[in-house]
PDB file of C-alpha atoms in Angstrom:
ATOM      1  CA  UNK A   1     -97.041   4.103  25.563  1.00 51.00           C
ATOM      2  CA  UNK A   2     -97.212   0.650  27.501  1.00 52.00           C
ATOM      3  CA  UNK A   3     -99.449  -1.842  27.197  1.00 56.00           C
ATOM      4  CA  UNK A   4    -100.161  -4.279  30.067  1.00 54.00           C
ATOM      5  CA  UNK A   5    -101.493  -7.341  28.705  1.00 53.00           C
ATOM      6  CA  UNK A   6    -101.248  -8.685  32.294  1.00 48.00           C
ATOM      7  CA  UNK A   7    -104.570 -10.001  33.843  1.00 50.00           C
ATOM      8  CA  UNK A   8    -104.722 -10.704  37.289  1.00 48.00           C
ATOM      9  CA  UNK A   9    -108.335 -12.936  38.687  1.00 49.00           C
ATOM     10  CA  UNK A  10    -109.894 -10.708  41.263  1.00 46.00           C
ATOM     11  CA  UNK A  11    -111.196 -12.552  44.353  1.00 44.00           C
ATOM     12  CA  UNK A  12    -114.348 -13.138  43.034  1.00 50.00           C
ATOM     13  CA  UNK A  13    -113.802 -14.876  40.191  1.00 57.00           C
ATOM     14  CA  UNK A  14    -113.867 -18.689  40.752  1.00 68.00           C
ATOM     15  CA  UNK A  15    -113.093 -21.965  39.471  1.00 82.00           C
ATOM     16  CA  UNK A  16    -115.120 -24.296  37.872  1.00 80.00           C
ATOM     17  CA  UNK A  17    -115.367 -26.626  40.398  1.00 79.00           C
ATOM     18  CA  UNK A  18    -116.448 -24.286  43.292  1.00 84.00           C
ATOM     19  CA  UNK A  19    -119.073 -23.044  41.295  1.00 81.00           C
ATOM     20  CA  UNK A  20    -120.480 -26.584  40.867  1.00 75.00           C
ATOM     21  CA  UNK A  21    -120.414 -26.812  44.396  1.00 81.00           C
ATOM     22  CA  UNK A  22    -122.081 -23.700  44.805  1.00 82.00           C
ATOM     23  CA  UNK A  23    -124.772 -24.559  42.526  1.00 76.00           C
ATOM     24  CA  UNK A  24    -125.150 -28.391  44.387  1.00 76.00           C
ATOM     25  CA  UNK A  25    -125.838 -26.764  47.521  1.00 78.00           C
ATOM     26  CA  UNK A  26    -128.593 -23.878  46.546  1.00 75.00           C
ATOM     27  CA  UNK A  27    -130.097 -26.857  43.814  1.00 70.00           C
ATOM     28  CA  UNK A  28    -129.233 -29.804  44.780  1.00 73.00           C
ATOM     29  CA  UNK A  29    -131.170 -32.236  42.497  1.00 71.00           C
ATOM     30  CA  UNK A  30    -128.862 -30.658  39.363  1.00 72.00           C
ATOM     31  CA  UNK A  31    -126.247 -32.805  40.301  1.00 78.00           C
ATOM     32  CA  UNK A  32    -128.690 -35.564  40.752  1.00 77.00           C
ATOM     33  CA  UNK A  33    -130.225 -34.873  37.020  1.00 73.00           C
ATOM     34  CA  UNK A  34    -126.638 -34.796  35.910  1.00 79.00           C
ATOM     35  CA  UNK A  35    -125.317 -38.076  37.582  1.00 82.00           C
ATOM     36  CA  UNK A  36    -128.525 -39.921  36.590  1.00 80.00           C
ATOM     37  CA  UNK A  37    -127.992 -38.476  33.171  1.00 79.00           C
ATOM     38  CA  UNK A  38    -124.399 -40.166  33.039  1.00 85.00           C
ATOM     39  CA  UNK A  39    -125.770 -43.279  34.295  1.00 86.00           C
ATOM     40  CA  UNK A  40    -128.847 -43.773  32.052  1.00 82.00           C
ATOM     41  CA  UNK A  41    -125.708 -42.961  29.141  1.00 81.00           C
ATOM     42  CA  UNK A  42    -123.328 -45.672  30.426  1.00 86.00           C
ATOM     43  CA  UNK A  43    -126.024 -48.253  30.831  1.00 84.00           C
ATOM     44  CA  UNK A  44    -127.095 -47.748  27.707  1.00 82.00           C
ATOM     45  CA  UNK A  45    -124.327 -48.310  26.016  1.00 82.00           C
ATOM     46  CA  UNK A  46    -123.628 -51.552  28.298  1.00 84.00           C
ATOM     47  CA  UNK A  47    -127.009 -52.779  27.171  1.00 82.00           C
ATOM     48  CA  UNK A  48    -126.292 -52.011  23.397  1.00 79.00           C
ATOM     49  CA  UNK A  49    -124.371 -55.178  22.858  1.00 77.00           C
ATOM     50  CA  UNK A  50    -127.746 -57.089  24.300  1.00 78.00           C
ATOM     51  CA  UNK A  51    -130.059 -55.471  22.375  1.00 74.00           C
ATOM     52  CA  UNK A  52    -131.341 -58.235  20.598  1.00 76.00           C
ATOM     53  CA  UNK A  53    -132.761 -57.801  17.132  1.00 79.00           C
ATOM     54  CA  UNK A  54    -133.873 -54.063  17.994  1.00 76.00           C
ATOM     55  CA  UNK A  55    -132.418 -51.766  15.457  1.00 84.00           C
ATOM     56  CA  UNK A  56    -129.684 -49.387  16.299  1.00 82.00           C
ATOM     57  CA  UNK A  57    -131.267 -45.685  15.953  1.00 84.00           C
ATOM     58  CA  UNK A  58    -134.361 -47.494  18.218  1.00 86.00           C
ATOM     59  CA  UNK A  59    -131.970 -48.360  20.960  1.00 81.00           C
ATOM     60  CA  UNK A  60    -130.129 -45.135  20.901  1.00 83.00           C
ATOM     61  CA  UNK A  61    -133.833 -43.169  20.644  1.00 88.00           C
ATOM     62  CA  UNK A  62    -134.423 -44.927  23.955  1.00 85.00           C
ATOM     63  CA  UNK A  63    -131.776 -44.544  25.495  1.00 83.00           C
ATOM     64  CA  UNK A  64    -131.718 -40.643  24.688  1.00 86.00           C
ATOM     65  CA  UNK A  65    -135.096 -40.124  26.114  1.00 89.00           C
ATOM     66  CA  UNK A  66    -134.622 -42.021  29.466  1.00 84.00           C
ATOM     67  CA  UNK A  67    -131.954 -39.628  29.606  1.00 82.00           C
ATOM     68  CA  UNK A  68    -133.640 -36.939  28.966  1.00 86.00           C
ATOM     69  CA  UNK A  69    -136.828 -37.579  31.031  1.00 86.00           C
ATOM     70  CA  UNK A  70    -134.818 -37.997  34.283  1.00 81.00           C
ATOM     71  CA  UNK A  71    -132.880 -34.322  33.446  1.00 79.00           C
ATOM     72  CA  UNK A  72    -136.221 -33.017  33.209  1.00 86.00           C
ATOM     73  CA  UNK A  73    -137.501 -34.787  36.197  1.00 85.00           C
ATOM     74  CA  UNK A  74    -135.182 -33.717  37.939  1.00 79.00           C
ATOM     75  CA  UNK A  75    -135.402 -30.235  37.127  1.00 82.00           C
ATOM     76  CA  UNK A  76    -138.976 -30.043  37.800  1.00 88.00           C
ATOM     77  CA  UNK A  77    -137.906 -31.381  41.202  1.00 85.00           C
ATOM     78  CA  UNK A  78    -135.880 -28.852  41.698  1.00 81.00           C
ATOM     79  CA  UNK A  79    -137.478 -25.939  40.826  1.00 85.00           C
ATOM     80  CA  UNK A  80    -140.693 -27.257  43.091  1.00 87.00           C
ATOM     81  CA  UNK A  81    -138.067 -27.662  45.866  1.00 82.00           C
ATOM     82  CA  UNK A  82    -136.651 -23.939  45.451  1.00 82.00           C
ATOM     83  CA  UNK A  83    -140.154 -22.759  44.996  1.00 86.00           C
ATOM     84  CA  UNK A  84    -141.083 -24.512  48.623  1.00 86.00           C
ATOM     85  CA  UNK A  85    -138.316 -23.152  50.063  1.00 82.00           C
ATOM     86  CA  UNK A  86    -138.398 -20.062  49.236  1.00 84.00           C
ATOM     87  CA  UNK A  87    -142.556 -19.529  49.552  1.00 85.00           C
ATOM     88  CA  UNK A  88    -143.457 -22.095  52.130  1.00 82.00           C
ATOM     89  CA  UNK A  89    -140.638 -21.767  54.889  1.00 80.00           C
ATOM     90  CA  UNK A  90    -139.666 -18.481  54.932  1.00 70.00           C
ATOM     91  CA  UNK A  91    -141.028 -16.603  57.952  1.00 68.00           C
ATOM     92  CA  UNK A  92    -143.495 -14.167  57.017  1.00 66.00           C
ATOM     93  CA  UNK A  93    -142.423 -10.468  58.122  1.00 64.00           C
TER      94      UNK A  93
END
């Protein structure tokens, strides 16, 4: 009795980063929600040594829901941009 323990990737699995390109192109304001979720982060924690004499947990409660609100933005975006595109300009049979 042999076992093969050998796996071999069919064509149609693929790597990470194709798949996030995949995704960009039929959504594209993911990547958008994502890089504006990064940014929101860094300048954040730029601004946290500026902060003034607003507590920690404040700034960092701020921070969180800027990020936040732009992910969600952004996804509401998106999914009113799919929902165009697929109802609105699609040719009617």
């Amino acid at each position: 009795m042999s076992t093969n323990t050998d796996v071999s990737l069919s064509s149609s699995d693929e790597d990470q980063g194709s798949k996030l390109i995949q995704k960009a192109k039929e959504a594209p304001f993911v990547p958008f929600g994502m890089a504006s979720f990064v940014a929101i982060v860094a300048y954040g924690l730029y601004r946290l040594k500026s902060r003034g004499n607003t507590k920690m947990s404040l700034h960092q409660i701020h921070v969180r829901m800027a990020a936040q609100g732009f992910v969600v933005g952004a996804m509401i975006v998106g999914m009113g941009y799919s929902l165009y595109r697929e109802f609105w300009t699609k040719p009617k049979p």
